[in-house]
Every structure is written in C-alpha cells, then in structure tokens.
CSV table of C-alpha atoms in Angstrom, one decimal:
chain,number,residue,atom,x,y,z
C,1,GLY,CA,36.0,18.1,39.4
C,2,ALA,CA,34.6,15.9,36.7
C,3,VAL,CA,31.9,13.3,37.6
C,4,VAL,CA,32.1,9.6,37.0
C,5,SER,CA,28.9,7.6,37.6
C,6,GLN,CA,29.1,4.0,38.5
C,7,HIS,CA,26.1,1.7,38.8
C,8,PRO,CA,25.0,-0.3,40.6
C,9,SER,CA,26.5,0.7,44.0
C,10,ARG,CA,25.7,-2.7,45.5
C,11,VAL,CA,24.7,-6.0,44.0
C,12,ILE,CA,24.0,-9.4,45.5
C,13,CYS,CA,23.8,-12.3,43.1
C,14,LYS,CA,23.7,-16.1,43.2
C,15,SER,CA,26.7,-18.1,42.3
C,16,GLY,CA,26.8,-18.9,38.5
C,17,THR,CA,25.0,-15.7,37.4
C,18,SER,CA,26.5,-12.8,35.6
C,19,VAL,CA,26.6,-9.2,36.8
C,20,LYS,CA,27.1,-6.1,34.7
C,21,ILE,CA,28.6,-2.9,36.1
C,22,GLU,CA,28.4,0.4,34.3
C,23,CYS,CA,30.8,3.3,34.4
C,24,ARG,CA,29.9,6.6,32.8
C,25,SER,CA,31.8,9.9,32.5
C,26,LEU,CA,29.1,12.5,32.8
C,27,ASP,CA,30.7,15.7,31.7
C,28,PHE,CA,33.8,14.7,29.8
C,29,GLN,CA,34.9,12.3,27.1
C,30,ALA,CA,37.2,9.5,28.2
C,31,THR,CA,39.0,7.4,25.5
C,32,THR,CA,40.4,5.4,28.4
C,33,MET,CA,38.7,4.0,31.4
C,34,PHE,CA,40.2,1.7,34.1
C,35,TRP,CA,38.7,-1.1,36.2
C,36,TYR,CA,40.1,-1.8,39.6
C,37,ARG,CA,39.4,-4.3,42.3
C,38,GLN,CA,39.9,-3.4,46.0
C,39,PHE,CA,40.2,-5.9,48.8
C,40,PRO,CA,39.5,-4.7,52.4
C,41,LYS,CA,42.2,-2.3,53.7
C,42,GLN,CA,44.2,-2.7,50.6
C,43,SER,CA,45.2,-0.5,47.7
C,44,LEU,CA,43.6,-0.4,44.3
C,45,MET,CA,44.5,-3.4,42.1
C,46,LEU,CA,44.3,-2.6,38.4
C,47,MET,CA,42.3,-5.3,36.5
C,48,ALA,CA,42.2,-3.9,33.0
C,49,THR,CA,42.5,-0.8,30.9
C,50,SER,CA,39.5,-0.1,28.7
C,51,ASN,CA,40.0,1.8,25.4
C,52,GLU,CA,37.0,3.1,23.4
C,53,GLY,CA,36.6,1.1,20.2
C,54,SER,CA,39.2,-1.5,20.9
C,55,LYS,CA,39.8,-4.5,23.1
C,56,ALA,CA,40.6,-4.0,26.7
C,57,THR,CA,44.1,-4.7,28.0
C,58,TYR,CA,44.1,-7.0,31.0
C,59,GLU,CA,46.6,-7.2,33.8
C,60,GLN,CA,48.5,-10.4,34.4
C,61,GLY,CA,46.4,-12.9,36.3
C,62,VAL,CA,43.0,-11.4,35.4
C,63,GLU,CA,40.8,-13.7,33.3
C,64,LYS,CA,39.5,-11.8,30.3
C,65,ASP,CA,36.8,-14.4,29.7
C,66,LYS,CA,35.5,-14.0,33.2
C,67,PHE,CA,35.7,-10.2,33.4
C,68,LEU,CA,34.3,-8.9,30.1
C,69,ILE,CA,34.9,-5.3,29.4
C,70,ASN,CA,33.1,-3.2,26.7
C,71,HIS,CA,33.9,0.4,25.9
C,72,ALA,CA,31.5,1.2,23.2
C,73,SER,CA,31.5,5.0,23.5
C,74,LEU,CA,33.6,7.8,24.8
C,75,THR,CA,31.5,8.0,27.9
C,76,LEU,CA,30.6,4.4,28.8
C,77,SER,CA,32.5,1.3,29.8
C,78,THR,CA,30.9,-1.8,31.2
C,79,LEU,CA,32.4,-4.7,33.2
C,80,THR,CA,30.5,-8.0,33.2
C,81,VAL,CA,31.5,-10.6,35.8
C,82,THR,CA,30.5,-13.8,34.2
C,83,SER,CA,29.5,-17.0,36.1
C,84,ALA,CA,30.2,-15.2,39.4
C,85,HIS,CA,31.5,-17.2,42.3
C,86,PRO,CA,31.9,-16.3,46.0
C,87,GLU,CA,35.6,-15.6,45.5
C,88,ASP,CA,34.6,-12.8,43.0
C,89,SER,CA,32.9,-10.9,45.9
C,90,SER,CA,34.8,-7.6,46.2
C,91,PHE,CA,34.6,-3.9,45.7
C,92,TYR,CA,35.0,-2.9,42.1
C,93,ILE,CA,35.8,0.6,41.1
C,94,CYS,CA,36.0,2.2,37.7
C,95,SER,CA,37.8,5.4,36.7
C,96,ALA,CA,37.8,7.6,33.6
C,97,ARG,CA,40.9,9.4,32.4
C,98,THR,CA,40.6,12.8,30.8
C,99,ASP,CA,42.0,12.8,27.3
C,100,ASP,CA,43.8,16.1,27.6
C,101,LYS,CA,45.3,16.2,31.1
C,102,ASN,CA,45.8,12.5,32.1
C,103,ILE,CA,43.6,13.0,35.2
C,104,GLN,CA,41.7,10.0,36.6
C,105,TYR,CA,38.3,10.5,38.2
C,106,PHE,CA,36.8,7.6,40.0
C,107,GLY,CA,33.3,6.2,40.3
C,108,ALA,CA,31.8,5.5,43.7
C,109,GLY,CA,32.4,1.8,43.4
C,110,THR,CA,30.3,-1.4,43.3
C,111,ARG,CA,30.1,-3.8,46.2
C,112,LEU,CA,29.6,-7.3,44.7
C,113,SER,CA,28.4,-10.1,47.0
C,114,VAL,CA,28.1,-13.5,45.4
C,115,LEU,CA,26.1,-16.0,47.5
O,1,GLY,CA,57.7,-0.5,35.8
O,2,GLU,CA,57.0,2.2,38.3
O,3,ASN,CA,57.0,1.4,42.1
O,4,VAL,CA,55.3,3.7,44.5
O,5,GLU,CA,55.9,3.4,48.2
O,6,GLN,CA,53.8,5.3,50.8
O,7,HIS,CA,54.4,5.9,54.5
O,8,PRO,CA,53.0,5.8,57.1
O,9,SER,CA,50.3,3.1,56.7
O,10,THR,CA,48.4,4.6,59.6
O,11,LEU,CA,48.5,8.0,61.2
O,12,SER,CA,46.6,9.5,64.1
O,13,VAL,CA,46.6,13.2,64.9
O,14,GLN,CA,44.8,15.5,67.2
O,15,GLU,CA,42.3,17.8,65.7
O,16,GLY,CA,44.0,21.0,64.7
O,17,ASP,CA,47.4,19.4,64.2
O,18,SER,CA,49.1,18.8,60.9
O,19,ALA,CA,49.4,15.5,59.0
O,20,VAL,CA,52.1,14.6,56.6
O,21,ILE,CA,52.1,11.6,54.2
O,22,LYS,CA,55.1,10.7,52.1
O,23,CYS,CA,55.5,8.8,48.9
O,24,THR,CA,58.5,7.8,46.8
O,25,TYR,CA,58.5,6.7,43.2
O,26,SER,CA,61.1,4.9,41.1
O,27,ASP,CA,60.5,5.9,37.5
O,28,SER,CA,62.0,9.3,36.5
O,29,ALA,CA,59.6,9.4,33.6
O,30,SER,CA,56.7,9.9,35.9
O,31,ASN,CA,55.5,13.5,35.8
O,32,TYR,CA,52.1,13.5,37.3
O,33,PHE,CA,51.4,12.9,41.0
O,34,PRO,CA,47.8,13.0,42.3
O,35,TRP,CA,46.5,12.4,45.8
O,36,TYR,CA,43.2,10.7,46.5
O,37,LYS,CA,41.0,10.5,49.6
O,38,GLN,CA,38.8,7.5,50.0
O,39,GLU,CA,36.1,7.3,52.6
O,40,LEU,CA,34.8,4.0,53.7
O,41,GLY,CA,32.7,2.3,51.1
O,42,LYS,CA,33.2,5.0,48.5
O,43,GLY,CA,35.4,5.5,45.5
O,44,PRO,CA,38.6,7.6,45.7
O,45,GLN,CA,38.2,11.3,45.3
O,46,LEU,CA,40.9,13.5,43.8
O,47,ILE,CA,41.9,16.1,46.3
O,48,ILE,CA,45.1,17.6,44.9
O,49,ASP,CA,47.7,16.9,42.2
O,50,ILE,CA,51.0,18.2,41.1
O,51,ARG,CA,53.0,18.0,37.9
O,52,SER,CA,56.8,17.7,37.6
O,53,ASN,CA,57.3,21.3,36.4
O,54,VAL,CA,56.1,22.5,39.8
O,55,GLY,CA,57.7,22.0,43.3
O,56,GLU,CA,54.7,22.9,45.5
O,57,LYS,CA,51.0,23.4,45.2
O,58,LYS,CA,48.5,24.5,47.8
O,59,ASP,CA,44.7,24.4,48.0
O,60,GLN,CA,43.4,25.8,51.3
O,61,ARG,CA,44.4,23.4,54.1
O,62,ILE,CA,46.0,20.9,51.7
O,63,ALA,CA,49.4,21.1,50.0
O,64,VAL,CA,51.6,18.8,48.0
O,65,THR,CA,55.4,19.1,47.6
O,66,LEU,CA,57.5,17.4,45.0
O,67,ASN,CA,61.2,16.7,45.0
O,68,LYS,CA,62.1,15.3,41.5
O,69,THR,CA,65.7,14.8,42.3
O,70,ALA,CA,64.9,12.6,45.3
O,71,LYS,CA,61.8,11.1,43.6
O,72,HIS,CA,59.5,11.8,46.5
O,73,PHE,CA,56.4,13.8,47.1
O,74,SER,CA,54.3,14.6,50.2
O,75,LEU,CA,50.8,15.5,51.2
O,76,HIS,CA,50.4,18.1,53.9
O,77,ILE,CA,47.1,18.7,55.7
O,78,THR,CA,47.0,21.6,58.2
O,79,GLU,CA,44.5,22.3,60.9
O,80,THR,CA,43.1,18.8,60.6
O,81,GLN,CA,39.4,18.2,61.2
O,82,PRO,CA,37.5,15.0,62.0
O,83,GLU,CA,36.1,14.9,58.5
O,84,ASP,CA,39.7,14.6,57.2
O,85,SER,CA,39.7,11.0,58.6
O,86,ALA,CA,39.9,8.7,55.6
O,87,VAL,CA,42.4,6.6,53.6
O,88,TYR,CA,44.7,8.6,51.4
O,89,PHE,CA,46.4,7.2,48.3
O,90,CYS,CA,49.2,8.8,46.3
O,91,ALA,CA,49.9,7.8,42.7
O,92,ALA,CA,52.5,8.4,40.0
O,93,SER,CA,52.0,8.4,36.3
O,94,TRP,CA,53.2,9.8,33.0
O,95,ALA,CA,51.1,10.8,30.0
O,96,GLY,CA,49.2,7.9,28.4
O,97,ASN,CA,50.4,5.4,31.1
O,98,GLN,CA,48.5,3.8,33.9
O,99,PHE,CA,48.6,5.2,37.4
O,100,TYR,CA,50.7,3.4,40.0
O,101,PHE,CA,49.2,3.7,43.5
O,102,GLY,CA,50.7,3.7,46.9
O,103,THR,CA,49.5,1.3,49.5
O,104,GLY,CA,47.4,3.9,51.3
O,105,THR,CA,47.5,5.8,54.6
O,106,SER,CA,44.7,5.5,57.1
O,107,LEU,CA,44.4,8.9,58.7
O,108,THR,CA,42.5,9.3,62.0
O,109,VAL,CA,41.8,12.8,63.4
O,110,ILE,CA,41.0,12.6,67.0
O,111,PRO,CA,38.5,15.2,68.2
C-alpha cells in the first residue's frame, strides 16, 4: 500500500510552547489529508480536513486558532498545536486520501506530551 | 450523517480459530468500506476494503463481506495467529466524503 510519513513520532514540550507535526504522502499525491486525535482505547476522532491550497475544515468543537493546519502542497500537510497545555497531550494521527480511489492511508501517529 | 456501529468491542479467540467482527452503517450513500488494524502506539493500517458493487472480498486469511440491503459488513479472520492481536476498526465512506469509523474491536489471540 501507499506510504504516509508522519513526524515526529513522539514529542515532549513545555506548557505554552508550540509543536509542529508533519504529514507527508511519499508515493502519491493527496489533495485531501485528515488530522485525527485518539484518546486511549478509543476510536479516531476527526479534528479537521485539510485541502491543498485552501483553508482546512474543522470539526465542531475543535479550535482552529489552536490547531493550525497548513496544506501547502499535494504531499505535505502540517498541524501546529499552538500554546500547548497538558490537556492537549494525546496521540495525533494524520491520513492522506488518494485522489482517484478515496482510500485513506495513515501515518504512524505522534504522541504529544505537554508538561 | 453516517453512523457506524461495531461489535464486539473485545474478542478473544484461541490461536487457529476464526474471528468475526461486524459493523453496521446507516447511510445508504456509503459505498466504500475499509478495515484497519491498529497495533499499540501505531497508526491504523489498511488491511482490506470492499466497495458496494462487490459482496465479498478475500485476501489470504482475511475476508470481508458486505450486505447492502441490511447495511452491514463483516471482517473474517481465519486461522488466527498471535500477531493478529490488535485493535480493528471498520469505516464507511462515499466518494469525496470523510470516513466514519466504528468504535473498534480489541482482538486477542491466545497462543
């Protein structure tokens, strides 16, 4: 299957700092990428849909000013958690959808710990 | 919007036995149904998928069946092995739309 690379895999930061997570589709172009948050033993919670060249669409309850998404190319989307607080600690996962077949491939996830 | 329900939430089987996980969906417009396997601390991995123009699809020990009339689809794993232990998620989608995920099934294969 197609490969989606997500970095970093783990990040520990101090409260109040910002953290950037990158999501790259390595062998296909993805007009649309998704960002999810996953709590322990729970399903994937969609945070936002990222479309290349346009503003991201955020799900209800997700603060767009806190979770900044940039999708500047067909192979790269970034999620920046601004002014991180301990309650932002979580597992964040990105996915990229193939343009032709509507298949989503996931990155390996980023474990964010805010101290 | 779409609502996907998944059962059971946990499943334990003896090595070599079969495992079946079932999902139902609500939106008849959904036409794509993938299954993902997620190991601890990792991202979900696509293991098999089926589209609405097909009733069954098989890939070695894994198979998926779809009943459009009843709006349900199932994952079948035969000859289970310890490395099959993971959390499995079903999803439903239609072209251009987001994926709606089930709540997950934690599968444990007992050696």
